[in-house]
CSV table of C-alpha atoms in Angstrom, one decimal:
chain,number,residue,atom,x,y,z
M,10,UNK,CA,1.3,15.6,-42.0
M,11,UNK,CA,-1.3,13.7,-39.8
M,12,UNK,CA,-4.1,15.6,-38.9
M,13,UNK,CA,-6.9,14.5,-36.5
M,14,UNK,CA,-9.4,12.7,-36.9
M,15,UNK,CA,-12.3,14.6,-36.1
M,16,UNK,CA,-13.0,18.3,-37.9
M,17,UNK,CA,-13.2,21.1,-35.0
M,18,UNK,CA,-16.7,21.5,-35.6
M,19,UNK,CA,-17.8,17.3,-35.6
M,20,UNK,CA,-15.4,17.8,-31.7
M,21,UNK,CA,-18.0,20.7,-31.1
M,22,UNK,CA,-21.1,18.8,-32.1
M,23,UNK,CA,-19.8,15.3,-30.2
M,24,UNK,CA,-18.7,17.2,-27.4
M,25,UNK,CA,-17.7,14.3,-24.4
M,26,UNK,CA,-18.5,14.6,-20.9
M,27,UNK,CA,-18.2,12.4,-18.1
M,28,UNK,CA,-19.3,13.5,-14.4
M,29,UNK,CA,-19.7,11.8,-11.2
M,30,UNK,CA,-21.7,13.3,-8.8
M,31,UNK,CA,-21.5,11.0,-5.7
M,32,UNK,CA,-24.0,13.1,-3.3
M,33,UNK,CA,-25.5,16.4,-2.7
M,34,UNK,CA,-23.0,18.8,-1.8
M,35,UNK,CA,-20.1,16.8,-3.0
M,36,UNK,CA,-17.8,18.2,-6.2
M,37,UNK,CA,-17.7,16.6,-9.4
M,38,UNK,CA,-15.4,17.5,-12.1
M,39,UNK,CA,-16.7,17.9,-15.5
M,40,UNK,CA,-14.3,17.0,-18.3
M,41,UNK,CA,-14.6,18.6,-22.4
M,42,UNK,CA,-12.9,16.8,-24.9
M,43,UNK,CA,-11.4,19.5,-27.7
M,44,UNK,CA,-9.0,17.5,-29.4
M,45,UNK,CA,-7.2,15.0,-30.7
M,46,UNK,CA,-4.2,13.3,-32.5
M,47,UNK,CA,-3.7,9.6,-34.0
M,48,UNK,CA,-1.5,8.3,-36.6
M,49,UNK,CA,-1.4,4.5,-35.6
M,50,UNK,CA,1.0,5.0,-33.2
M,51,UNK,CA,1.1,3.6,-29.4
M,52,UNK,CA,1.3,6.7,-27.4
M,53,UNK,CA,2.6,6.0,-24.1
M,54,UNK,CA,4.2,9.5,-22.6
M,55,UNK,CA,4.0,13.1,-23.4
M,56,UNK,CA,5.8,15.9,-22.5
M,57,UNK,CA,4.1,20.1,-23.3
M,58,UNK,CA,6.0,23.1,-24.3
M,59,UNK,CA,4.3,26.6,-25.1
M,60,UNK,CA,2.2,25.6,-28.4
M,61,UNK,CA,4.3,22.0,-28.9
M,62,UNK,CA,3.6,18.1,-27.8
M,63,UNK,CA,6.1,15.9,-27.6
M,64,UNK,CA,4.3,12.5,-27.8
M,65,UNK,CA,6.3,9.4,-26.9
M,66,UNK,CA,5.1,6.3,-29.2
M,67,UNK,CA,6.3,3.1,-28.1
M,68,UNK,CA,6.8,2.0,-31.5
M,69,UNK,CA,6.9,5.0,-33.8
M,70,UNK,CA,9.3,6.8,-31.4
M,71,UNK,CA,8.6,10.9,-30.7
M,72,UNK,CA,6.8,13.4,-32.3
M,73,UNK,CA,6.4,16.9,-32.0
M,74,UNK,CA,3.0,18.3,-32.5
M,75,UNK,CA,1.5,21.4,-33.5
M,76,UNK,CA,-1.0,22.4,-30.8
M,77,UNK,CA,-2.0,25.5,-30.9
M,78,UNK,CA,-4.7,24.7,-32.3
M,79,UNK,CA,-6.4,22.1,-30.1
M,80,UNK,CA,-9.4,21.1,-33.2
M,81,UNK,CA,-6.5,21.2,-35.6
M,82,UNK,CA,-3.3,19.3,-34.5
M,83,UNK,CA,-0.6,18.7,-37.2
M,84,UNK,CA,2.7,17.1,-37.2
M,85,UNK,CA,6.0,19.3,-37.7
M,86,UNK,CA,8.9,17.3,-36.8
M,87,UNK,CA,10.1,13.2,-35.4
M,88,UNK,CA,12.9,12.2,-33.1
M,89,UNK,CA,14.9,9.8,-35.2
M,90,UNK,CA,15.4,6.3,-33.8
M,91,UNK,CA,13.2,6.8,-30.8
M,92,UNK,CA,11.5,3.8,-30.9
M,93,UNK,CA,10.1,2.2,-27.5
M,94,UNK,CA,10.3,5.6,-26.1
M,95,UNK,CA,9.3,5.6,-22.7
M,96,UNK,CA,9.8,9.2,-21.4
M,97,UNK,CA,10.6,13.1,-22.6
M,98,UNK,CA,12.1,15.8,-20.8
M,99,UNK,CA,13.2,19.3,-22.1
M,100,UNK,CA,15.5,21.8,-21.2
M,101,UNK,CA,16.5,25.0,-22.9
M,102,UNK,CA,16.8,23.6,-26.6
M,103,UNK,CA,17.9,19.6,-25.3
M,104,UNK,CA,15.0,16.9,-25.3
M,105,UNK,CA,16.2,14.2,-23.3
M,106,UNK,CA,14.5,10.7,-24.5
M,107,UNK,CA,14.5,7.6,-22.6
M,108,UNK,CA,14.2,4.5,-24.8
M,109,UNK,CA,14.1,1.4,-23.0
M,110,UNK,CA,16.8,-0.7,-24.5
M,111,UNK,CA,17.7,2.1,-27.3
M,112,UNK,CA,19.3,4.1,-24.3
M,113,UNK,CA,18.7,8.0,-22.9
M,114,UNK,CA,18.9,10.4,-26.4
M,115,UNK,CA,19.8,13.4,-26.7
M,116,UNK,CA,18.7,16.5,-29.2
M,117,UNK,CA,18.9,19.9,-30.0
M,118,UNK,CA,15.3,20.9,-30.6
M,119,UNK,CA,16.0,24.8,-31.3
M,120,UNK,CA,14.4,24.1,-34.5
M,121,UNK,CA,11.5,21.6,-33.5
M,122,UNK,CA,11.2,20.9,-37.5
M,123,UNK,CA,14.6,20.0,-37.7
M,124,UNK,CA,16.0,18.3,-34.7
M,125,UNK,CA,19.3,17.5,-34.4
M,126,UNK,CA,21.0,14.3,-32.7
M,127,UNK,CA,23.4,15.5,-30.1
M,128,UNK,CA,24.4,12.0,-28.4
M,129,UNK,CA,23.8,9.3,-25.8
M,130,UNK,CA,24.3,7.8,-22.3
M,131,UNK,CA,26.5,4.4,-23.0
M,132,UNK,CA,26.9,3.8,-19.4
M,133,UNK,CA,23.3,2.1,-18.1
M,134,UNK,CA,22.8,-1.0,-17.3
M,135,UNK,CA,19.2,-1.3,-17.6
M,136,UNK,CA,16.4,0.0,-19.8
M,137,UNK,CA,16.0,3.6,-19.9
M,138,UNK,CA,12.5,4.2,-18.3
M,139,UNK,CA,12.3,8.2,-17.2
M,140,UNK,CA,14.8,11.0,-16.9
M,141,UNK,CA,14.5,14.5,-14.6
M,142,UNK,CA,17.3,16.9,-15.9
M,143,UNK,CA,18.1,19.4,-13.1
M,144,UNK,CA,20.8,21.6,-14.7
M,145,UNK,CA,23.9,19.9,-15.2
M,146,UNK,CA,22.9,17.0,-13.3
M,147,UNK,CA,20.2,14.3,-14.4
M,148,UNK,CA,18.6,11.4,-12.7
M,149,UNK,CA,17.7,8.5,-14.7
M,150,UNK,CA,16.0,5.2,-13.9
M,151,UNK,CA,16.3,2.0,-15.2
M,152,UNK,CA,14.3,-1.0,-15.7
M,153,UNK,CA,16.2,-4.1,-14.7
M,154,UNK,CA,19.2,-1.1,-13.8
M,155,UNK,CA,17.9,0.8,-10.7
M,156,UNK,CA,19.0,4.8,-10.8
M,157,UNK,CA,21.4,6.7,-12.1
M,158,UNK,CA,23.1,10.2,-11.2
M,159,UNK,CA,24.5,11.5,-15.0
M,160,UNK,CA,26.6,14.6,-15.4
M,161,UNK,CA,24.8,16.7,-18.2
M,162,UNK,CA,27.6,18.9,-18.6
M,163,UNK,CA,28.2,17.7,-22.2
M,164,UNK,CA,25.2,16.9,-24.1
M,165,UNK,CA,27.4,14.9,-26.6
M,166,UNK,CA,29.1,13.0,-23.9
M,167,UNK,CA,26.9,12.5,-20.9
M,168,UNK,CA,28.3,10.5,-17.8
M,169,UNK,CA,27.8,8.9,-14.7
M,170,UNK,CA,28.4,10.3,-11.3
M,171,UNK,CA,26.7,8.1,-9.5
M,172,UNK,CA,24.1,5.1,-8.7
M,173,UNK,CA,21.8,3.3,-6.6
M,174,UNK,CA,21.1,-0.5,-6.9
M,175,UNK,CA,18.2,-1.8,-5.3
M,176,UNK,CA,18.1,-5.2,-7.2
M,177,UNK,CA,14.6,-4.1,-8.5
M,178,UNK,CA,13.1,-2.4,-11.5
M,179,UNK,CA,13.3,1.9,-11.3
M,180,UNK,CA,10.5,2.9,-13.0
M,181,UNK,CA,9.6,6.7,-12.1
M,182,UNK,CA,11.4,10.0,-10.1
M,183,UNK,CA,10.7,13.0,-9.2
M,184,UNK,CA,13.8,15.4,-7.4
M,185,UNK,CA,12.6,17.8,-4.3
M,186,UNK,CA,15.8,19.2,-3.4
M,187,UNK,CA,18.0,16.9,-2.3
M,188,UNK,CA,15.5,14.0,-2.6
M,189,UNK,CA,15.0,11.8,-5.1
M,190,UNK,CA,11.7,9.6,-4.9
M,191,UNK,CA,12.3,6.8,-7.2
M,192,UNK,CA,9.4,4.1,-7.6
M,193,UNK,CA,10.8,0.8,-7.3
M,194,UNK,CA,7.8,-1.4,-8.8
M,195,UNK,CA,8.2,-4.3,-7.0
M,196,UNK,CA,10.5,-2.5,-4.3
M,197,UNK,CA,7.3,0.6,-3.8
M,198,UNK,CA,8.7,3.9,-2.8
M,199,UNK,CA,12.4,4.4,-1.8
M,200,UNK,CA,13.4,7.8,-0.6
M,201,UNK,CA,16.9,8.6,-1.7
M,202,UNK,CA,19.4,11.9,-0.3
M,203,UNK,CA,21.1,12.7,-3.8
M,204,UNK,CA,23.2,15.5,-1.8
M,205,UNK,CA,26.7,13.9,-2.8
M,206,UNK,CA,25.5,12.8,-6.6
M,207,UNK,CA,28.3,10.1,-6.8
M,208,UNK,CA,26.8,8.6,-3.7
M,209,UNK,CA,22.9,8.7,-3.3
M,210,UNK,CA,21.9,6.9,0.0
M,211,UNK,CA,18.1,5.4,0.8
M,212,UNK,CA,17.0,7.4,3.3
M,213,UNK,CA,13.4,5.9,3.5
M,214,UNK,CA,11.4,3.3,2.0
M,215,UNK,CA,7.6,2.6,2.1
M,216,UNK,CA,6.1,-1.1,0.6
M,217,UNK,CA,3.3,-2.6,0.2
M,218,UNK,CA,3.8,-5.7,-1.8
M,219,UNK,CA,2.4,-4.1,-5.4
M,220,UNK,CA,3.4,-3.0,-8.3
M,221,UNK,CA,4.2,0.9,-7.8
M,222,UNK,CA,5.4,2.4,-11.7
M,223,UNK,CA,4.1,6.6,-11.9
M,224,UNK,CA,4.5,9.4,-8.8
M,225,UNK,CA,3.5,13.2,-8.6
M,226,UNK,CA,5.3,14.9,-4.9
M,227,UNK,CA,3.2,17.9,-4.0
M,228,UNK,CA,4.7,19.4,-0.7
M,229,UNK,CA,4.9,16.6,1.9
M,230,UNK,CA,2.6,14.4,-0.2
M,231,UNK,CA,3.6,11.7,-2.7
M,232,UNK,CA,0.9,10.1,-4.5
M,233,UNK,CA,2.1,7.1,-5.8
M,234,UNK,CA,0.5,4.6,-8.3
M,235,UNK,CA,-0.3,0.8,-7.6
M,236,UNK,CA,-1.2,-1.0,-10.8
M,237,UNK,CA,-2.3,-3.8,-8.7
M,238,UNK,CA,-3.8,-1.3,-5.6
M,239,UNK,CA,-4.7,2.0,-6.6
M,240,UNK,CA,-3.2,5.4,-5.8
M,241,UNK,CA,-1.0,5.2,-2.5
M,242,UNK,CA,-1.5,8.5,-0.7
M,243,UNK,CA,2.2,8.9,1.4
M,244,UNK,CA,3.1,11.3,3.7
M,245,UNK,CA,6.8,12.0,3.1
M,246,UNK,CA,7.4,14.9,5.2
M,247,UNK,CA,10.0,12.6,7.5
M,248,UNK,CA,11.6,11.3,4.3
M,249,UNK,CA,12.9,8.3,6.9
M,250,UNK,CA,10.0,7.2,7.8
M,251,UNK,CA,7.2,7.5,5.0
M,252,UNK,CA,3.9,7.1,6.1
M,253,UNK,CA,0.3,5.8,4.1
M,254,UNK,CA,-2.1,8.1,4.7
M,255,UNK,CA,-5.0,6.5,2.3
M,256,UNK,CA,-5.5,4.2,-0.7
M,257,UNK,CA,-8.3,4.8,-3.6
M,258,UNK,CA,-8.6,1.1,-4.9
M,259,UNK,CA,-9.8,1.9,-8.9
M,260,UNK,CA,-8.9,-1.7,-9.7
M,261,UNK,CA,-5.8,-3.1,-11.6
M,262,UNK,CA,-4.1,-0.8,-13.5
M,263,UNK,CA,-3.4,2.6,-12.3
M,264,UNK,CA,-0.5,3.9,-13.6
M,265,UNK,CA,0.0,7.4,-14.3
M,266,UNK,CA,-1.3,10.6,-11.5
M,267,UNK,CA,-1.2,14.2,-11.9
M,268,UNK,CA,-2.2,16.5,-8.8
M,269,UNK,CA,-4.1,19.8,-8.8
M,270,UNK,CA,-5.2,21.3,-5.3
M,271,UNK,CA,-7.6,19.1,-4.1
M,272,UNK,CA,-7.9,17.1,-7.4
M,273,UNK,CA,-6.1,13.8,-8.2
M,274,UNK,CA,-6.2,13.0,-11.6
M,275,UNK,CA,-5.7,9.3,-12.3
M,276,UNK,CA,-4.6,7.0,-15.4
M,277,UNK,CA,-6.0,3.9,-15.4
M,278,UNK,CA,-5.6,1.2,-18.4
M,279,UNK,CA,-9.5,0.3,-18.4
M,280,UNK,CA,-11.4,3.0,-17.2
M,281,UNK,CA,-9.6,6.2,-18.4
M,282,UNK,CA,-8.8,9.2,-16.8
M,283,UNK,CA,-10.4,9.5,-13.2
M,284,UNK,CA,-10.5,12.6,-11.3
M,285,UNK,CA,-10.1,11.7,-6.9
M,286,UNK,CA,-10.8,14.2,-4.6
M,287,UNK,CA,-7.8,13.9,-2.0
M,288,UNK,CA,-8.6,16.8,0.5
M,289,UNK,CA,-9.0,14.1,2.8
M,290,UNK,CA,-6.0,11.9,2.6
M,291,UNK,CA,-7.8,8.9,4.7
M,292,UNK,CA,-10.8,9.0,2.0
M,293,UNK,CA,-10.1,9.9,-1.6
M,294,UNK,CA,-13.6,9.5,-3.0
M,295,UNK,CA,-14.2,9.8,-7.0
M,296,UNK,CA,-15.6,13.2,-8.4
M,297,UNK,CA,-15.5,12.2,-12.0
M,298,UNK,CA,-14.3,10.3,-15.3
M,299,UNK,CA,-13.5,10.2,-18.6
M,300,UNK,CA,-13.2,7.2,-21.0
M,301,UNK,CA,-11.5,7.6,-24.5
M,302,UNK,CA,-11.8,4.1,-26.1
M,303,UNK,CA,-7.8,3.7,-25.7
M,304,UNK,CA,-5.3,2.3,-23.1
M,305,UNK,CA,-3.7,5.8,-21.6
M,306,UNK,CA,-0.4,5.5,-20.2
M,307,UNK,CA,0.8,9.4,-20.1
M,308,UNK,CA,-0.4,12.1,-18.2
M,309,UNK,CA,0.2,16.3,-18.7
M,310,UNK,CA,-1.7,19.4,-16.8
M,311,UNK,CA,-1.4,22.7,-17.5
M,312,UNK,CA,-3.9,24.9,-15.9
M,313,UNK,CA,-7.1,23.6,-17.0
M,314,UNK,CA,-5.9,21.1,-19.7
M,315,UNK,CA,-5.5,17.8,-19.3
M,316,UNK,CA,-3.3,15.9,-22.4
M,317,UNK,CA,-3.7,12.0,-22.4
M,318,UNK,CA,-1.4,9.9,-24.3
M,319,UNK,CA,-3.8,7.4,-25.0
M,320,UNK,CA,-2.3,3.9,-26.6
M,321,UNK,CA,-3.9,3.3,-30.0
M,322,UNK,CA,-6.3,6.4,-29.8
M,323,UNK,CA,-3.1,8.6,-30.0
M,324,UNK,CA,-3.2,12.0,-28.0
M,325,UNK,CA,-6.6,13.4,-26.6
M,326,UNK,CA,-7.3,17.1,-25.5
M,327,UNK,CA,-9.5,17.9,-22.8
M,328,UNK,CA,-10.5,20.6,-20.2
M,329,UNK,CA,-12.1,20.5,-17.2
M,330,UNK,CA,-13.8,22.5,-14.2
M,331,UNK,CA,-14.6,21.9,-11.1
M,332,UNK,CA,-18.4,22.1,-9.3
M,333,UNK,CA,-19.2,22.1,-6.3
């Protein structure tokens, strides 16, 4: 097993922080790092479950962490022939892996020590990029494929009920009801009514000429990466007629956002994790930072703990609070 690479108690001694305070009376988050993994791998994604990370290496494939103790990660299990894994969903016992030109995987991860290859999707036409499963019914995109609609029905057998062809690359998607908001990269953000799953329809489309890959939807708000112009604040609540509310510019390569309340936290290839205070839309301003010597790519939250896959440097634990 790979353990990390600092003991619990040099992580309490060497204890990172990294706060912007742009003002009086402005917040500032403050961010704790309190663990972390690295075998060598290139983490790119990540996916948390109760005490488990799934942790999506490029070219190592998946594997499933240990963390319930944050100063003293282990490894328990691997996805076999995941290689150039992009993206991880779960549900129930099935891990859903997207692997660019291995294809979508499927497993039964009841026993995360001993996972269990269920099957595949063989009818793509692209790279596998991410997956949402929503019951029996899974949206896929596809680089150089655009977006599928896959019946789930039989794990072993999955198959397509529908698709939408743009002509561009699908990198990301989240599902709000009906909606699917697919990233487009080249394309930026098409809006697309998945009511009838063998038919999805654009419904709405906002460009503006970057290179849009990673999306969060928070009520009638998309956030929407730019690697070339920052985080795209959209205001989708006509899906048919998108509209940018705001753009923080952190420089090329923002890729990955996560949104909690008023907080926007931000992967960026150079500089890290950033945290962007959107309460107003028109002016995100930065609150705070953190660099880990790495390239992240992947992005998780759960209540006050931020998980980073983080290229080389593997996967990095932190926490953070808010001060105002």
């Amino acid at each position: 097993m790979h353990k990390m690479k600092c003991s619990g108690a040099v992580i309490a001694a060497l204890l990172l922080l990294a706060v912007v305070c742009l003002g009086d009376g402005e917040p500032r988050v403050i961010f704790e790092e309190v663990g972390e993994y690295a075998d060598g791998g290139m983490a790119v994604a990540l996916l948390v479950v109760s005490d488990l990370a799934y942790l999506c290496e490029f070219d190592r494939g998946v594997v499933i962490l240990d963390i319930s103790d944050p100063a003293n990660i282990s490894e328990i299990g691997r996805l076999r022939n995941t290689a150039q894994s992009r993206g991880i969903a779960i549900v129930g016992d099935i891990a859903y892996v997207s692997c660019n030109v291995n294809g979508l995987k499927l497993f039964d991860v009841s026993d995360p020590s001993a996972p269990a290859y269920l099957g595949s999707y063989s009818e793509r036409n692209g790279d596998p990029h991410q997956f949402v499963p929503m019951g029996d019914i899974g949206y896929l995109t596809e680089w150089r494929g655009g977006f599928d609609v896959i019946d789930l029905s039989d794990p072993t057998a999955p198959r397509r009920l529908g698709e939408y062809r743009s002509g561009g690359h699908a990198f990301s998607v989240e599902i709000v009801e009906d909606l699917a908001y697919v990233t487009m990269y080249s394309g930026g953000l098409a809006i697309l009514d998945v009511s009838d799953p063998e038919q999805p329809v654009r419904v709405g489309q906002l460009s503006n000429g970057g290179e849009t890959n990673a999306l969060c939807v928070v009520g009638t708000t998309a956030y929407v990466c730019d690697k070339e112009q920052g985080l795209e604040i959209v205001d989708v609540s006509d899906p048919m007629s998108p509209v940018l509310l705001g753009t923080f510019d952190a420089g090329d390569g923002t890729v990955g956002v996560r949104v909690i309340g008023d907080v926007a936290f931000v992967i960026h290839w150079e500089r890290g994790l950033l945290a962007i205070d959107v309460s107003d839309p028109a002016n995100p301003v930065e609150i705070g930072s953190f660099f880990g010597g790495g390239r992240p790519n992947g992005i998780w939250v759960e209540g006050d703990t931020i998980y980073v896959a983080d290229g080389t440097e593997g996967l990095e634990i932190l926490r953070f609070r808010v001060e105002e």
